[in-house]
XYZ file of N, CA and C in Angstrom:
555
model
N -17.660 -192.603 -15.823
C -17.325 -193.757 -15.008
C -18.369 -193.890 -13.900
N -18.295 -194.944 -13.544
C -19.779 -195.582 -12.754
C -19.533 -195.491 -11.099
N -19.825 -194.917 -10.291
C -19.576 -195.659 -8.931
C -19.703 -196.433 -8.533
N -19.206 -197.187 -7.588
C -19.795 -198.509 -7.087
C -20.442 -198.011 -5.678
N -21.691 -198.991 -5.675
C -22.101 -199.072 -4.156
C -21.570 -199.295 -3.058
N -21.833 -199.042 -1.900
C -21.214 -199.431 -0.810
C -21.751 -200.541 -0.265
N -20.682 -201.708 0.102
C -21.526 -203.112 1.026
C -21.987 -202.653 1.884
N -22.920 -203.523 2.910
C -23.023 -203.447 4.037
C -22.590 -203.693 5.049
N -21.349 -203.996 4.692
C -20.228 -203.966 6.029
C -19.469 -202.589 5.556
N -19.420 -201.769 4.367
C -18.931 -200.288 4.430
C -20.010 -199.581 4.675
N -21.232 -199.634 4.965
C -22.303 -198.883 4.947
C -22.218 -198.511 6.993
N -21.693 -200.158 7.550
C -22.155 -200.414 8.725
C -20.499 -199.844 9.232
N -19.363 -199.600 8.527
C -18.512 -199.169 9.214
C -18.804 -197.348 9.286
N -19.136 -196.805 7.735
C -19.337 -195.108 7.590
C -20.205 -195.087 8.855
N -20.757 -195.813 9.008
C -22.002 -194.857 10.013
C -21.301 -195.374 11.600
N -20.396 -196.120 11.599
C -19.792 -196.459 13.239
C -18.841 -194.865 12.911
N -18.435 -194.539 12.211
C -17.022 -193.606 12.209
C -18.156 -192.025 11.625
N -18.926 -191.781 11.556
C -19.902 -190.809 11.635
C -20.503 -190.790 13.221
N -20.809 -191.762 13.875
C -21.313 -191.199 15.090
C -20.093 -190.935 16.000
N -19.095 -191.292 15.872
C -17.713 -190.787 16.547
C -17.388 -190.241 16.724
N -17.762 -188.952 15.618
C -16.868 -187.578 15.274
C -18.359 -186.483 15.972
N -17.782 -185.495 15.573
C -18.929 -184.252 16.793
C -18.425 -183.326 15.275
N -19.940 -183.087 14.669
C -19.865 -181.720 13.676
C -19.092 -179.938 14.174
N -18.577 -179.708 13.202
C -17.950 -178.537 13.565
C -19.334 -177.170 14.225
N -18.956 -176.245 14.745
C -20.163 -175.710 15.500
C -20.615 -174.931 14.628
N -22.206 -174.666 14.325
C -22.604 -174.116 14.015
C -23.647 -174.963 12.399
N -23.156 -176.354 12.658
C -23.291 -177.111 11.808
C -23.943 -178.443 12.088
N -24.662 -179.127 11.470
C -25.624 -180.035 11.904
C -25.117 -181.231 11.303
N -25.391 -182.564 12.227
C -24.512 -183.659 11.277
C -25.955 -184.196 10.887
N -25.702 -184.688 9.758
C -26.776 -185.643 9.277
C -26.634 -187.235 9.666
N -28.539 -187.167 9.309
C -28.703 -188.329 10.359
C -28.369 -189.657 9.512
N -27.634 -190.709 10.335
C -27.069 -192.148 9.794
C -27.746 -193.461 9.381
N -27.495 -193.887 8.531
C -28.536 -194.511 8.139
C -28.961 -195.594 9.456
N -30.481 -196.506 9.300
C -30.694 -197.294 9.958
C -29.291 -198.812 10.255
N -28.659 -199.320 10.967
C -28.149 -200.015 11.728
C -28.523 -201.027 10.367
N -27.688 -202.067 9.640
C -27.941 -202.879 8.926
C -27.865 -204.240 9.571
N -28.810 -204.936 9.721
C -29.023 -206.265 10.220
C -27.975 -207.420 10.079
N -27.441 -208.138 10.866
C -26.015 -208.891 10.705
C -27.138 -210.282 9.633
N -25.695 -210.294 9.067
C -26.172 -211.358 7.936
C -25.952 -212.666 9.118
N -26.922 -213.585 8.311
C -27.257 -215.074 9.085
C -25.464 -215.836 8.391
N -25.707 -216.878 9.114
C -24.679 -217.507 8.671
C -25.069 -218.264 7.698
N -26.026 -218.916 7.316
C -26.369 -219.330 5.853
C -26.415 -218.086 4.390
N -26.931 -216.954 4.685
C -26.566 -215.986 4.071
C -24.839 -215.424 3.574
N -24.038 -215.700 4.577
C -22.348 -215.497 4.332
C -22.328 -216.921 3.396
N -22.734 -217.898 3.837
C -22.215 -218.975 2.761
C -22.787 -218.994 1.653
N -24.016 -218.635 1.421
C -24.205 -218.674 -0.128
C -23.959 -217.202 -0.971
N -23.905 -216.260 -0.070
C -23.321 -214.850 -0.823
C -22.320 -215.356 -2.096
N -22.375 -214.632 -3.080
C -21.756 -214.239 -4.228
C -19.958 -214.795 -3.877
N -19.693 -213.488 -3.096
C -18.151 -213.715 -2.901
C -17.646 -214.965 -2.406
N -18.702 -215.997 -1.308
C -18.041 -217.268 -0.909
C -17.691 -218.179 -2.074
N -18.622 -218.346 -3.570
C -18.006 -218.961 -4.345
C -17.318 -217.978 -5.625
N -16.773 -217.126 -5.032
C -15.594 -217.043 -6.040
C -14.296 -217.191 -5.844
N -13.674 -218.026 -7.539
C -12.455 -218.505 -7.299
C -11.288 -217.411 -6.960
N -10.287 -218.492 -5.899
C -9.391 -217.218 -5.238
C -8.475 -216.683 -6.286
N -8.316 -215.551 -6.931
C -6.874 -215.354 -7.432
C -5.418 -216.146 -7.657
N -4.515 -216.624 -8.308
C -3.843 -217.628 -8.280
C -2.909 -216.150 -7.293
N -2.354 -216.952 -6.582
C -0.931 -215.866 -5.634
C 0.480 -215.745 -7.099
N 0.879 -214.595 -6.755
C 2.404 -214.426 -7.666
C 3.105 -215.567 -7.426
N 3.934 -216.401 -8.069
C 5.006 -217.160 -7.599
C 5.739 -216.874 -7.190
N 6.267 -217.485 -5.742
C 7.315 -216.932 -4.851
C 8.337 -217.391 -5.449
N 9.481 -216.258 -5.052
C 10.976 -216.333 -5.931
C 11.918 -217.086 -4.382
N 12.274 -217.999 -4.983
C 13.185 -218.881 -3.346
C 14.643 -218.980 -4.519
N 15.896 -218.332 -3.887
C 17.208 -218.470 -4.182
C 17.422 -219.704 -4.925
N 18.121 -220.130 -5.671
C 18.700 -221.031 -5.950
C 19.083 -222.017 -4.942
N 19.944 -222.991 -4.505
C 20.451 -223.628 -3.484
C 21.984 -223.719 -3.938
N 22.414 -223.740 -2.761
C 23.889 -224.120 -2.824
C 24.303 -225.174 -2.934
N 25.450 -225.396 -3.778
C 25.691 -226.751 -3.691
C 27.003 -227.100 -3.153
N 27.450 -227.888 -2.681
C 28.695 -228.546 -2.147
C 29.181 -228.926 -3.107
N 30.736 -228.080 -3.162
C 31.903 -228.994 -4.275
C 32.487 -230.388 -4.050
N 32.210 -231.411 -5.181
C 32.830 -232.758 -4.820
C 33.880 -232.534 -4.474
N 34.346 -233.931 -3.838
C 35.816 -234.076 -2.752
C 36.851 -233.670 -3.998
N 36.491 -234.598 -5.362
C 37.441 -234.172 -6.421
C 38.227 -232.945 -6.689
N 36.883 -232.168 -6.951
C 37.328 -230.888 -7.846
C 37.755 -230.036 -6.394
N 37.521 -230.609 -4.922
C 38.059 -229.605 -4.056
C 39.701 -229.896 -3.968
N 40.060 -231.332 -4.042
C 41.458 -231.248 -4.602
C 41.948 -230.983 -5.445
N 41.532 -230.576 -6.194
C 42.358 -230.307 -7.289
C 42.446 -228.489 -7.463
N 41.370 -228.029 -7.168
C 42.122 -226.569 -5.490
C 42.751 -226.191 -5.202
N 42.884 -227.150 -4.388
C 43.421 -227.516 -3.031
C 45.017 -228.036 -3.303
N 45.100 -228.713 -4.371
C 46.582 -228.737 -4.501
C 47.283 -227.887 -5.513
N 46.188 -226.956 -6.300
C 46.665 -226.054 -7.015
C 46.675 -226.610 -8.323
N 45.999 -227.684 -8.762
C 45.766 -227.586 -10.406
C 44.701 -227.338 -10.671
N 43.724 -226.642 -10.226
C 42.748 -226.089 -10.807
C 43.102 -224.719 -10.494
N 42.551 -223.920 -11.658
C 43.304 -222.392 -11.309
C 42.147 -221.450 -11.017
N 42.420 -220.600 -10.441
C 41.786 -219.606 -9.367
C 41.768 -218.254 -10.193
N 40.396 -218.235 -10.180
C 39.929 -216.991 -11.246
C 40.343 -215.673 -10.541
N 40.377 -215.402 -9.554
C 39.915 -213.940 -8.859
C 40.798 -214.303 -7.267
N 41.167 -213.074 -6.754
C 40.732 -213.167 -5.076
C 40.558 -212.255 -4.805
N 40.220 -211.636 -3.880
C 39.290 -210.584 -2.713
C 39.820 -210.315 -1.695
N 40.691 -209.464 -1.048
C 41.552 -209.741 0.174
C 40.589 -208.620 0.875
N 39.665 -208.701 1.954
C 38.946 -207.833 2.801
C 39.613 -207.605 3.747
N 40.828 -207.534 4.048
C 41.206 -206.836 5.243
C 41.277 -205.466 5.363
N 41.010 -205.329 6.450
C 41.545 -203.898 7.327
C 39.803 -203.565 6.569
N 38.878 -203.898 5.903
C 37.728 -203.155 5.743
C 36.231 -202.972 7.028
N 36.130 -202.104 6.992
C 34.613 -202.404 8.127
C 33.469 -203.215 7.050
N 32.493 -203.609 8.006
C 31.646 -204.687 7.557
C 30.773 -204.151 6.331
N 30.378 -202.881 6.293
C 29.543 -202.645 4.981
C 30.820 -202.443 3.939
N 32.199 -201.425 4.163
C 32.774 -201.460 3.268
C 33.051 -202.795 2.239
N 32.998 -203.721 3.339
C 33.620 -205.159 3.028
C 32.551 -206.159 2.190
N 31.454 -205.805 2.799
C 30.196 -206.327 2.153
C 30.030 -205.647 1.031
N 29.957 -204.122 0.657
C 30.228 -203.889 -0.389
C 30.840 -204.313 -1.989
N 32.399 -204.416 -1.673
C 33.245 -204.766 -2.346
C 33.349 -206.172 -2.441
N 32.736 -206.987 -1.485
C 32.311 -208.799 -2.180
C 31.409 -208.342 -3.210
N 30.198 -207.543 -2.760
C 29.260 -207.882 -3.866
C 29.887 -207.083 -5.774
N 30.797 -206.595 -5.496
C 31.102 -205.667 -6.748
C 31.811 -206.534 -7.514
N 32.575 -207.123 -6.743
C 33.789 -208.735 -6.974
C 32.801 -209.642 -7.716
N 32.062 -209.943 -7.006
C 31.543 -211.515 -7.000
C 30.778 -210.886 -8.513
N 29.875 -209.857 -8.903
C 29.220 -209.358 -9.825
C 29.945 -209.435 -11.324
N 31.706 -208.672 -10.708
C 32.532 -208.121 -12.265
C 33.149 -209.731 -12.861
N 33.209 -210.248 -11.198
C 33.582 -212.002 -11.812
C 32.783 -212.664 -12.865
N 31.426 -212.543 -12.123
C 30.542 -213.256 -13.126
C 30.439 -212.920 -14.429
N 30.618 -211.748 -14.444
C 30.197 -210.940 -15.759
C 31.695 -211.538 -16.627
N 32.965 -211.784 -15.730
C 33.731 -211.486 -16.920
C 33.862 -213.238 -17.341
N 33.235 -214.541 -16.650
C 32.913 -215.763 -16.773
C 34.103 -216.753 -15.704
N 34.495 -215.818 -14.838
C 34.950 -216.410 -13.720
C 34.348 -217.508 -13.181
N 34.493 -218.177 -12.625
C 33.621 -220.010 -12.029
C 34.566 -220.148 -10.289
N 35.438 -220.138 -9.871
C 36.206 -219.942 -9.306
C 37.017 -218.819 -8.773
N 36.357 -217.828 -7.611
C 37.599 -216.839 -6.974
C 37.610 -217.277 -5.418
N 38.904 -216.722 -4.694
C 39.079 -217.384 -3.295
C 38.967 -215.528 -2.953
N 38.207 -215.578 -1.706
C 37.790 -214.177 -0.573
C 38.530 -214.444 0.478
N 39.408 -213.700 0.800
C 39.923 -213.766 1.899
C 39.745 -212.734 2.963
N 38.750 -212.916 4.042
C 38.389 -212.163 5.127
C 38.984 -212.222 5.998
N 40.057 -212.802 6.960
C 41.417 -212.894 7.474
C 40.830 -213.598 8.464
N 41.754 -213.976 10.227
C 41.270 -214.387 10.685
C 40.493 -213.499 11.382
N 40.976 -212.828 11.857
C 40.534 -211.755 12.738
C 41.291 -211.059 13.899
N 41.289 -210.143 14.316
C 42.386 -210.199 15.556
C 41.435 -210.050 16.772
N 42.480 -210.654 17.587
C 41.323 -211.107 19.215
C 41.503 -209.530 19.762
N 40.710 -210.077 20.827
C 39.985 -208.465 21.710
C 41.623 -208.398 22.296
N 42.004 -206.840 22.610
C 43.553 -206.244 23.139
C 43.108 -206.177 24.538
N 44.318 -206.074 25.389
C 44.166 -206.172 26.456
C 43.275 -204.501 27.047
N 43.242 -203.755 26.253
C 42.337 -202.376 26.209
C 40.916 -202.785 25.871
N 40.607 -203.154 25.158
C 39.421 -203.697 25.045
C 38.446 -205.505 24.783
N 38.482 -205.873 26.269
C 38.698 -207.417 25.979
C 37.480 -208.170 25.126
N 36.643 -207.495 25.240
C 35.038 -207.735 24.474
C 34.817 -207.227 23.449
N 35.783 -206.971 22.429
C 36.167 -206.519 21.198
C 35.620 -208.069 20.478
N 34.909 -208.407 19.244
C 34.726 -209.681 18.520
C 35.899 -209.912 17.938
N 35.629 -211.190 17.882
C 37.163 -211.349 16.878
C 36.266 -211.988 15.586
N 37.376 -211.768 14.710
C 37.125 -212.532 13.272
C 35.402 -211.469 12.884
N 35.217 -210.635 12.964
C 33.611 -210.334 12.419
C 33.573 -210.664 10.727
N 34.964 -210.070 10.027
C 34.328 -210.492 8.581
C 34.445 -211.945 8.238
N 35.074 -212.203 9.159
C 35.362 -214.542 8.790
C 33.679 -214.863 8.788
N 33.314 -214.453 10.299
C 32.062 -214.868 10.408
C 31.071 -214.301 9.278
N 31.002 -213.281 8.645
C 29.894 -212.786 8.366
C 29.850 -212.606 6.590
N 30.915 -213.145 6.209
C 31.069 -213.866 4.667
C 30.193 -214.926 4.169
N 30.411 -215.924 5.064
C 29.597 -217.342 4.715
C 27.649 -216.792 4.855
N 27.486 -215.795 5.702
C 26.462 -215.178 5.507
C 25.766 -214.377 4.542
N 26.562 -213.077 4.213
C 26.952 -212.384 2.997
C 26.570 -213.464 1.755
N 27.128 -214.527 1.605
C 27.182 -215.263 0.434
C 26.177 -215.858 0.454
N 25.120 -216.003 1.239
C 23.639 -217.138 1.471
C 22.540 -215.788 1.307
N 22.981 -214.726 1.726
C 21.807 -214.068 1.142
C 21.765 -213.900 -0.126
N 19.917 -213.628 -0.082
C 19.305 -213.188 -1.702
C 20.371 -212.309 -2.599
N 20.650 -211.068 -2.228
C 20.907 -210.359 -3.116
C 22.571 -211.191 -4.034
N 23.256 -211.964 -3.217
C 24.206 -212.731 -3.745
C 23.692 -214.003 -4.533
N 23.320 -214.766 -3.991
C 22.938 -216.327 -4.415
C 22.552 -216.433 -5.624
N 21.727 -215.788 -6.526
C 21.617 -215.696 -7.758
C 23.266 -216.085 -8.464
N 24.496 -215.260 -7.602
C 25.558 -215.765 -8.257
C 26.526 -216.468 -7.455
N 25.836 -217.076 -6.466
C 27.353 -217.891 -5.697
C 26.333 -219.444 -5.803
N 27.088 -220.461 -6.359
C 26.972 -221.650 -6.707
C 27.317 -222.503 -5.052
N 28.071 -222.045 -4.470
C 28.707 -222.919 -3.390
C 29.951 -221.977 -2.611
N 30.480 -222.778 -1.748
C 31.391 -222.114 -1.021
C 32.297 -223.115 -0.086
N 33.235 -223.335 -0.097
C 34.360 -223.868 0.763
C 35.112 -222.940 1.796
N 35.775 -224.042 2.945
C 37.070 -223.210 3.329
C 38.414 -223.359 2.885
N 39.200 -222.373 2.564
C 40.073 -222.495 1.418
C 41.191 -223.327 2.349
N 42.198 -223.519 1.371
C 43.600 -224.740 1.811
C 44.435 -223.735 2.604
N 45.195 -224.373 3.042
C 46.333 -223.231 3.740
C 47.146 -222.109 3.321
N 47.498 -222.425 1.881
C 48.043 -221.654 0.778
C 47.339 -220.632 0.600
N 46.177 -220.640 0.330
C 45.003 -220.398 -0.256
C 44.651 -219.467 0.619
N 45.128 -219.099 2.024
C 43.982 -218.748 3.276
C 43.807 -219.258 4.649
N 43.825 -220.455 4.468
C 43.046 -221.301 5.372
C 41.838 -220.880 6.093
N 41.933 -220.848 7.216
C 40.665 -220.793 8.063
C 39.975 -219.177 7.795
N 41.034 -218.024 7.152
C 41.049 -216.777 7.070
C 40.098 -216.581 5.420
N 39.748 -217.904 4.567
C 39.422 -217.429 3.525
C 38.701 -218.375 2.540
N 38.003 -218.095 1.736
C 36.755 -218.846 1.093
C 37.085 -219.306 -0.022
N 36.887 -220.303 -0.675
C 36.983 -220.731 -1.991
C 35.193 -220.401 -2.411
N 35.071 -219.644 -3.378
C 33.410 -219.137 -3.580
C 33.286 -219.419 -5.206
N 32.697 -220.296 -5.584
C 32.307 -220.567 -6.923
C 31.428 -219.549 -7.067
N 30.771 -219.430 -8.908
C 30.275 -218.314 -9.329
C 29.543 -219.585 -10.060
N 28.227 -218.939 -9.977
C 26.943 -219.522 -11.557
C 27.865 -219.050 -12.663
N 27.521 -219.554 -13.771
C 27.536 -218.818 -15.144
C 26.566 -217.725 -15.266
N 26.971 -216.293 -16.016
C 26.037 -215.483 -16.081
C 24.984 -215.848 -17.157
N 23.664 -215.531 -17.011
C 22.459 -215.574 -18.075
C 22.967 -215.259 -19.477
N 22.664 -215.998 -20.262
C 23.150 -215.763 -21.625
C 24.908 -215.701 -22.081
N 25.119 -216.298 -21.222
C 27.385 -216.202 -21.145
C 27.015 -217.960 -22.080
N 27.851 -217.484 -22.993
C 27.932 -218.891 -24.004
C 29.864 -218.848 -24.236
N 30.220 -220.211 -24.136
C 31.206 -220.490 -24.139
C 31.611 -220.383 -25.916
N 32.792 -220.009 -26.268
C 33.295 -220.128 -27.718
C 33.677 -221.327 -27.902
């Protein structure tokens, strides 16, 4: 195998990082080459590398988008004739436990051709008079988040707030994609 040469901008850095260092004693450093002359600026533009074509970049991977369920199919929900694949009740969990077990849900749903489950993260309970700066609601808030990141979105189509029955303000109506290769009989 062949070496390659060194440019003269690695020629002109070895010898900045050679006069830097101090030889161990008893030992002589060798001498650096002559200082290489800065290229003109007509020289950088017609050099070799200015016309070569750039590499195409990887294609960036951007999530799917979410979509909003029509007013329709949210009534029909919403009054209970459309039926509800799954639910998820996250209470009493801390935030990774809870984040956890959406993503295991939302995964075994897809897989098993679920389209429809409701998550219910509760409301929250307010700060006690022991601790008044306690958050309230952390998993309400941090669902609709949960569900917009990457590692989800591949399988969440959309997301509502569920009916009163359903949850209300405490819980999500979360559609599912179809999984890759899931063919209907």
């Amino acid at each position: 195998m062949r070496r390659r040469t060194l440019t003269r901008e690695e020629k002109a850095l070895w010898a900045h990082i050679q006069r830097s260092v101090a030889p161990f004693p008893g030992r002589r450093l060798e001498p650096a080459p002559a200082d290489p002359q800065p290229q003109r600026a007509a020289e950088r533009v017609l050099s070799p590398s200015a016309h070569a074509v750039p590499s195409p970049s990887p294609p960036v991977f951007s999530p799917p988008p979410l979509v909003a369920m029509d007013r329709r199919a949210l009534r029909k929900v919403k009054s209970g004739r459309r039926d509800i694949d799954g639910v998820l009740d996250l209470h009493g969990m801390t935030q990774s436990a809870a984040h956890d077990a959406l993503n295991r849900f939302l995964h075994r749903k897809q897989r098993e051709g679920a389209s429809l489950v409701v998550v219910i993260t509760g409301k929250g309970a307010g700060g006690s008079a022991f601790d008044p700066d306690r958050e309230r609601g952390v998993l309400r808030r941090m669902a609709p988040h949960w569900l917009r990141m990457p590692d989800l979105r591949p399988l969440v189509l959309g997301f509502e707030a569920a009916a009163a029955h359903h949850g209300g303000d405490g819980a999500l109506y979360v559609r599912l994609r179809r999984a890759r290769g899931a063919f209907e009989p």
